[in-house]
PDB file of C-alpha atoms in Angstrom:
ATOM      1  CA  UNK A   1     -12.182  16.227 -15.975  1.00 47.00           C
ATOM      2  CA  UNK A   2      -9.568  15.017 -13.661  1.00 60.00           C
ATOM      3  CA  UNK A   3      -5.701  16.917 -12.879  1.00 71.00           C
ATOM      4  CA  UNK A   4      -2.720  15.068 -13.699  1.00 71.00           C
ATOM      5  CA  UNK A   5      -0.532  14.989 -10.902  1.00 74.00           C
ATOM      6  CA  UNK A   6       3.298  13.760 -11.108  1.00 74.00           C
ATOM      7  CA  UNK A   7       4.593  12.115  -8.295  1.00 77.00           C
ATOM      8  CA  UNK A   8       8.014  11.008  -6.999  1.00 77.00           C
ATOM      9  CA  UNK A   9       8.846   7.374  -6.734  1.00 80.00           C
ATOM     10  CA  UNK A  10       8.774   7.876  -3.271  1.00 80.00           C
ATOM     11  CA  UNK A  11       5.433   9.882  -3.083  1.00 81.00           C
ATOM     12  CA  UNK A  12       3.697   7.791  -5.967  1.00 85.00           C
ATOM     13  CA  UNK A  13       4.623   4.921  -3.309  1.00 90.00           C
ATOM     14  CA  UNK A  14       3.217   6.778  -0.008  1.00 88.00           C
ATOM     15  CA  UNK A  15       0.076   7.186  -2.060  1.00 88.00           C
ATOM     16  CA  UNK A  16      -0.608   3.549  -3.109  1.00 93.00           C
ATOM     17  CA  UNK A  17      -0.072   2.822   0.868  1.00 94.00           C
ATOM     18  CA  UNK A  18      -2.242   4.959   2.279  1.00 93.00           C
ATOM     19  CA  UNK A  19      -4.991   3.640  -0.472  1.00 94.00           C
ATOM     20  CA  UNK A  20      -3.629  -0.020   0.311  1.00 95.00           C
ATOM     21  CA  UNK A  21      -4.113   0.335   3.955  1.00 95.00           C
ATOM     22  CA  UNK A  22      -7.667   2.292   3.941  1.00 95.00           C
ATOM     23  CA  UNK A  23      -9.077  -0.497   1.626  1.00 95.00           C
ATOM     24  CA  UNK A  24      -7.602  -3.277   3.257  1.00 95.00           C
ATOM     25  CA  UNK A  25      -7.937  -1.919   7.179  1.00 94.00           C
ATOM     26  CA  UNK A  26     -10.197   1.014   7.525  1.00 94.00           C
ATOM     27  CA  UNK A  27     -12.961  -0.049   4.957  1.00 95.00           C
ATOM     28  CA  UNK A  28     -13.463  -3.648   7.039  1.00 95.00           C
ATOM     29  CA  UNK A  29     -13.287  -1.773  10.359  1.00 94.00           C
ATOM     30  CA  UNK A  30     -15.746   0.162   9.394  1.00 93.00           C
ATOM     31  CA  UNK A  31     -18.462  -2.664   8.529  1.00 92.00           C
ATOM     32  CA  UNK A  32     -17.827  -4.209  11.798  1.00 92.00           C
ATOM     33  CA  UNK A  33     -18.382  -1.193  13.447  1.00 90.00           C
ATOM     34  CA  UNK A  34     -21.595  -0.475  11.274  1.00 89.00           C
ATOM     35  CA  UNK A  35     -22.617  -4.236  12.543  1.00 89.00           C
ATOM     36  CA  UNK A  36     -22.021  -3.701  16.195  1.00 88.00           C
ATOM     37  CA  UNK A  37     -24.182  -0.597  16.391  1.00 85.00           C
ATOM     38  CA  UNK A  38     -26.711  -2.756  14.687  1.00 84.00           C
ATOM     39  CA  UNK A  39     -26.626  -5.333  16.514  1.00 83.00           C
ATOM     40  CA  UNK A  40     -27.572  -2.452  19.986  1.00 79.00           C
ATOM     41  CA  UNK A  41     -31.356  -2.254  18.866  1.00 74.00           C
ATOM     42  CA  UNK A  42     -33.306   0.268  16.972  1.00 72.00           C
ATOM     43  CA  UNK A  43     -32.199   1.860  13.999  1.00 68.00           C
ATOM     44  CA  UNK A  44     -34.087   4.523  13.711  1.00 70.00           C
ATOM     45  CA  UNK A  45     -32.556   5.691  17.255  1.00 75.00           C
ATOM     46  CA  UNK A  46     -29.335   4.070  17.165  1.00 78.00           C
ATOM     47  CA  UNK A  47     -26.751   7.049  16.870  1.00 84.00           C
ATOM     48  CA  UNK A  48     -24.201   5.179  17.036  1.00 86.00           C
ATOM     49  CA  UNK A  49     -25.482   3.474  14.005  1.00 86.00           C
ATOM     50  CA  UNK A  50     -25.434   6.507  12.268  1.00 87.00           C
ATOM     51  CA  UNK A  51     -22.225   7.529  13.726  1.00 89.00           C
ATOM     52  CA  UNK A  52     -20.845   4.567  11.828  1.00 90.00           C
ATOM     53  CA  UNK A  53     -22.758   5.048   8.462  1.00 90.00           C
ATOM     54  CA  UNK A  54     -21.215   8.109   8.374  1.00 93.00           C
ATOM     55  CA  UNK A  55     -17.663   7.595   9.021  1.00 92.00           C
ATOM     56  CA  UNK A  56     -17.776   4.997   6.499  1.00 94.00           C
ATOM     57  CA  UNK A  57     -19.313   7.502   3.954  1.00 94.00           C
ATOM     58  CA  UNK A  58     -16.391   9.236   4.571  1.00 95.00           C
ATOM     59  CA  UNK A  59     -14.515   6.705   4.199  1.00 94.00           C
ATOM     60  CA  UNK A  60     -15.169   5.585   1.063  1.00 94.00           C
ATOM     61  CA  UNK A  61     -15.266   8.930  -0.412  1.00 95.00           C
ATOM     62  CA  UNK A  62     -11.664   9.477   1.022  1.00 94.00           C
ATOM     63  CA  UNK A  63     -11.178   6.175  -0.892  1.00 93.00           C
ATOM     64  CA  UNK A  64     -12.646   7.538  -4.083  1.00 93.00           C
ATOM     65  CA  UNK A  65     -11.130  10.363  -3.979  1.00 91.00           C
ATOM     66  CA  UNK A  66      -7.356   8.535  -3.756  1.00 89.00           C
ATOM     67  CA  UNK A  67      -8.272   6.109  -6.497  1.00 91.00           C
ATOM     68  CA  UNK A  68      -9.240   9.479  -8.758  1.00 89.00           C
ATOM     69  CA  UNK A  69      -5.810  10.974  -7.737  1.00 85.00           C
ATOM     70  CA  UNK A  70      -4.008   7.384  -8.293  1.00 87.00           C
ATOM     71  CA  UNK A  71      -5.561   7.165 -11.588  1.00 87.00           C
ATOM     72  CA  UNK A  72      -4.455  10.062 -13.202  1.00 83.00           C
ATOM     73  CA  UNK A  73      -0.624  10.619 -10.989  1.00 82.00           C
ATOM     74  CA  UNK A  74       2.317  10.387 -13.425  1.00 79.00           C
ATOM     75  CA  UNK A  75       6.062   9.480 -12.329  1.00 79.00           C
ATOM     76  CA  UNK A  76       8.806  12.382 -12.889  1.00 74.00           C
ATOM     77  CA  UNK A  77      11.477  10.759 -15.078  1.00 70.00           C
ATOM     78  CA  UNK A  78      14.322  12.581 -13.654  1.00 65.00           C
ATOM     79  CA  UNK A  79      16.982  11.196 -16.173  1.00 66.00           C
ATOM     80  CA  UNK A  80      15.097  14.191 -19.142  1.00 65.00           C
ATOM     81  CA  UNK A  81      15.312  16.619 -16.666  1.00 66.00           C
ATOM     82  CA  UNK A  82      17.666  19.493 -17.327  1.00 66.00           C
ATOM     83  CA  UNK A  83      20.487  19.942 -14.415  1.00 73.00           C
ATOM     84  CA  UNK A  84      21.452  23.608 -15.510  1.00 79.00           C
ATOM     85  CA  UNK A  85      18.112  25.168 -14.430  1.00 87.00           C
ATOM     86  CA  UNK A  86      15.626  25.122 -11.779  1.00 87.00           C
ATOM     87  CA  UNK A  87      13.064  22.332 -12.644  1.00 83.00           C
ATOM     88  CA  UNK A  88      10.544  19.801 -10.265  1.00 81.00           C
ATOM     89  CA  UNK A  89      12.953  17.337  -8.317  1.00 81.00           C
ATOM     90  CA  UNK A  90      15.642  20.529  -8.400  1.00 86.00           C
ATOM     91  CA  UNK A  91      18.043  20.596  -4.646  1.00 89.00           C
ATOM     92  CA  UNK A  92      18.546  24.479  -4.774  1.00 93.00           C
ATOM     93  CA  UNK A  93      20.696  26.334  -2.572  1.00 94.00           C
ATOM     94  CA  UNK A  94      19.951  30.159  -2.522  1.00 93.00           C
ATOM     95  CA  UNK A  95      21.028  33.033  -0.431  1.00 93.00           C
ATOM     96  CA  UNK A  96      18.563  35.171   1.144  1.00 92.00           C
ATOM     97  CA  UNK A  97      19.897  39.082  -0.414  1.00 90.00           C
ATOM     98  CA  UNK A  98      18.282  40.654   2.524  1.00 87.00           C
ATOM     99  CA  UNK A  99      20.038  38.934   5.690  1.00 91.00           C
ATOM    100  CA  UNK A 100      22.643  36.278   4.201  1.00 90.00           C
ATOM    101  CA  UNK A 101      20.980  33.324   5.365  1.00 92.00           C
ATOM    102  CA  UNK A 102      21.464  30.194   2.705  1.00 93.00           C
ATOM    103  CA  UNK A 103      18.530  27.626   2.468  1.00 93.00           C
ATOM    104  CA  UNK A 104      18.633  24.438   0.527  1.00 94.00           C
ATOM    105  CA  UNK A 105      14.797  23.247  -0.958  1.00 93.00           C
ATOM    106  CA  UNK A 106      13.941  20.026  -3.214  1.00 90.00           C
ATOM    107  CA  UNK A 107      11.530  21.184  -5.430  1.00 89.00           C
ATOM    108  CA  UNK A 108       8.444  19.049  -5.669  1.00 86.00           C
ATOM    109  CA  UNK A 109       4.889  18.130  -6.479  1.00 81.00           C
ATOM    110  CA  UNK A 110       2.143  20.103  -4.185  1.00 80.00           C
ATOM    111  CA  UNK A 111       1.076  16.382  -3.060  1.00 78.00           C
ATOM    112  CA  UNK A 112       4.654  15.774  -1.385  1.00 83.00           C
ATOM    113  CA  UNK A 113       5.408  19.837  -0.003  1.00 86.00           C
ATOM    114  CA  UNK A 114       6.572  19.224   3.482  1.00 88.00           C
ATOM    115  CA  UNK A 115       8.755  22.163   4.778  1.00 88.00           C
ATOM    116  CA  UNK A 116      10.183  20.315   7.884  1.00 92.00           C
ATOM    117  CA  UNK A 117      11.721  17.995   5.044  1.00 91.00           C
ATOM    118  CA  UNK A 118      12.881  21.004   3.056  1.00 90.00           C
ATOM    119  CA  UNK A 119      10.541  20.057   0.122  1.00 91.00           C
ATOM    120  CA  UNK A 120       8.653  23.121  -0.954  1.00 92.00           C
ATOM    121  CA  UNK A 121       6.121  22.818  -3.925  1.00 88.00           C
ATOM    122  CA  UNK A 122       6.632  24.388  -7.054  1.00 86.00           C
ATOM    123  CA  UNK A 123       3.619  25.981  -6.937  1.00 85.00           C
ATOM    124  CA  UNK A 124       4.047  28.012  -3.495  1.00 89.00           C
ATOM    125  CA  UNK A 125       5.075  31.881  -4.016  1.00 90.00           C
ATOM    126  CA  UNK A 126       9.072  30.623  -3.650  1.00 90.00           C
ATOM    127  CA  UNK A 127       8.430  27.736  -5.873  1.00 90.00           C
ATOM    128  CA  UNK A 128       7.288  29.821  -8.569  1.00 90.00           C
ATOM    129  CA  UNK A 129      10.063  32.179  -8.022  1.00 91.00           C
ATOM    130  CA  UNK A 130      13.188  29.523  -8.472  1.00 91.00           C
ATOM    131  CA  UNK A 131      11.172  27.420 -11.336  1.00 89.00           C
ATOM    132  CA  UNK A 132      13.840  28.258 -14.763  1.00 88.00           C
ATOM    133  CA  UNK A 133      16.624  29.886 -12.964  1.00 90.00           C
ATOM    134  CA  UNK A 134      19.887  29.133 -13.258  1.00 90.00           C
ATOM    135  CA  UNK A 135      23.019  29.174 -10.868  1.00 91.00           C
ATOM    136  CA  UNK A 136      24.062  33.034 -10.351  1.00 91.00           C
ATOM    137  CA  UNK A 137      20.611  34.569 -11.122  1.00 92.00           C
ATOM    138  CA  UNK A 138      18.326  35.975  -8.652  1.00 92.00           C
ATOM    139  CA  UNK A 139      15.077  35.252  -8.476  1.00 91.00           C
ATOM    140  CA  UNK A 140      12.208  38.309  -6.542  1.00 92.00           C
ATOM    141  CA  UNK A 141       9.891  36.627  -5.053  1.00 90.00           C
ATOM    142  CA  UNK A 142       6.439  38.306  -3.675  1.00 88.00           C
ATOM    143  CA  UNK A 143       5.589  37.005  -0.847  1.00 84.00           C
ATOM    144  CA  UNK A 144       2.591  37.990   1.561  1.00 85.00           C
ATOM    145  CA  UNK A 145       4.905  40.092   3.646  1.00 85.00           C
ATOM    146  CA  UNK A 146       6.709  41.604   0.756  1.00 87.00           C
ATOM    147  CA  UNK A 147       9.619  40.962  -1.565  1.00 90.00           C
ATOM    148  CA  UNK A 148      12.653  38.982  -1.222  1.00 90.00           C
ATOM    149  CA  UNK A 149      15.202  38.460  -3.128  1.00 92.00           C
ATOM    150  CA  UNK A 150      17.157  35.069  -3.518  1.00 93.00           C
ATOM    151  CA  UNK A 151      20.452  34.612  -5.592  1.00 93.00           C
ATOM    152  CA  UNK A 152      20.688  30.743  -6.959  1.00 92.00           C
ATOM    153  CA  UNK A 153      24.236  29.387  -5.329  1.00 93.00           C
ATOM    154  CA  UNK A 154      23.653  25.445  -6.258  1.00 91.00           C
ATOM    155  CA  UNK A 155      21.076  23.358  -8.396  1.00 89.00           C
ATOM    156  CA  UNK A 156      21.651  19.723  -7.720  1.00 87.00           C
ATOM    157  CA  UNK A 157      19.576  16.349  -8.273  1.00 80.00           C
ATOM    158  CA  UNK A 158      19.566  13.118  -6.260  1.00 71.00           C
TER     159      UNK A 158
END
């Protein structure tokens, strides 16, 4: 049985073209390159040939497996989303209780998590940790390298 996976607009979109562009670019690339190692003599010693069968098994099970994800992703509807706590789609400004350092995180989907972008996944350690908070509560968070401790300054939404 397949995962539901909810998806921004924007990462619902990045999804459809990366699955646009590998069926419409990579899967004919792949024949012709299948063809031109066929076209070099015998198969049965052609490793390029095989080279080629290969990457397009890849290929297509890369393709498979983004259709399967496609299939069963679900768009957030941010407008039933509750602003007073920490939910998916959540900007959150905390404080860091240990050194006074203030971070601000979107909360997303696993599929989008990109930390240079300041979107962490709500199902990472810190994630977790901030998921039903509110503004003024502190959330302890275990972490690998211990426990920290994170008080809730701002929950906003785009």
């Amino acid at each position: 049985m397949s995962t539901v996976s909810y998806y921004t607009a924007e990462g619902l979109k990045k999804l459809r073209e990366e699955l646009d562009y590998l069926k419409s670019v990579m899967r004919p690339k792949a024949s012709a390159d299948i063809a031109e190692a066929r076209d070099k003599g015998d198969l049965s010693e052609n490793a390029e040939y095989d080279a080629a069968k290969e990457a397009q098994g890849m290929l297509e099970m890369r393709i498979a497996k983004l259709e399967e994800v496609h299939s069963n992703a679900r768009l957030i509807d941010e407008t039933h989303l509750d602003v007073s706590k920490v939910l998916v789609l959540s900007n959150v400004k905390i404080k860091n209780q240990t050194n006074g350092v203030e971070m601000k995180y979107t909360l997303v989907a696993e599929s989008e998590a990109d930390l240079k972008t300041g979107k962490i996944s709500v199902t990472s350690p810190i994630g977790k940790g901030l998921l039903g908070k509110s503004v003024g509560e502190f959330a302890e968070i275990t972490v690998p390298n211990g426990v920290l401790k994170f008080e809730i300054l701002e929950i906003t939404r785009d």
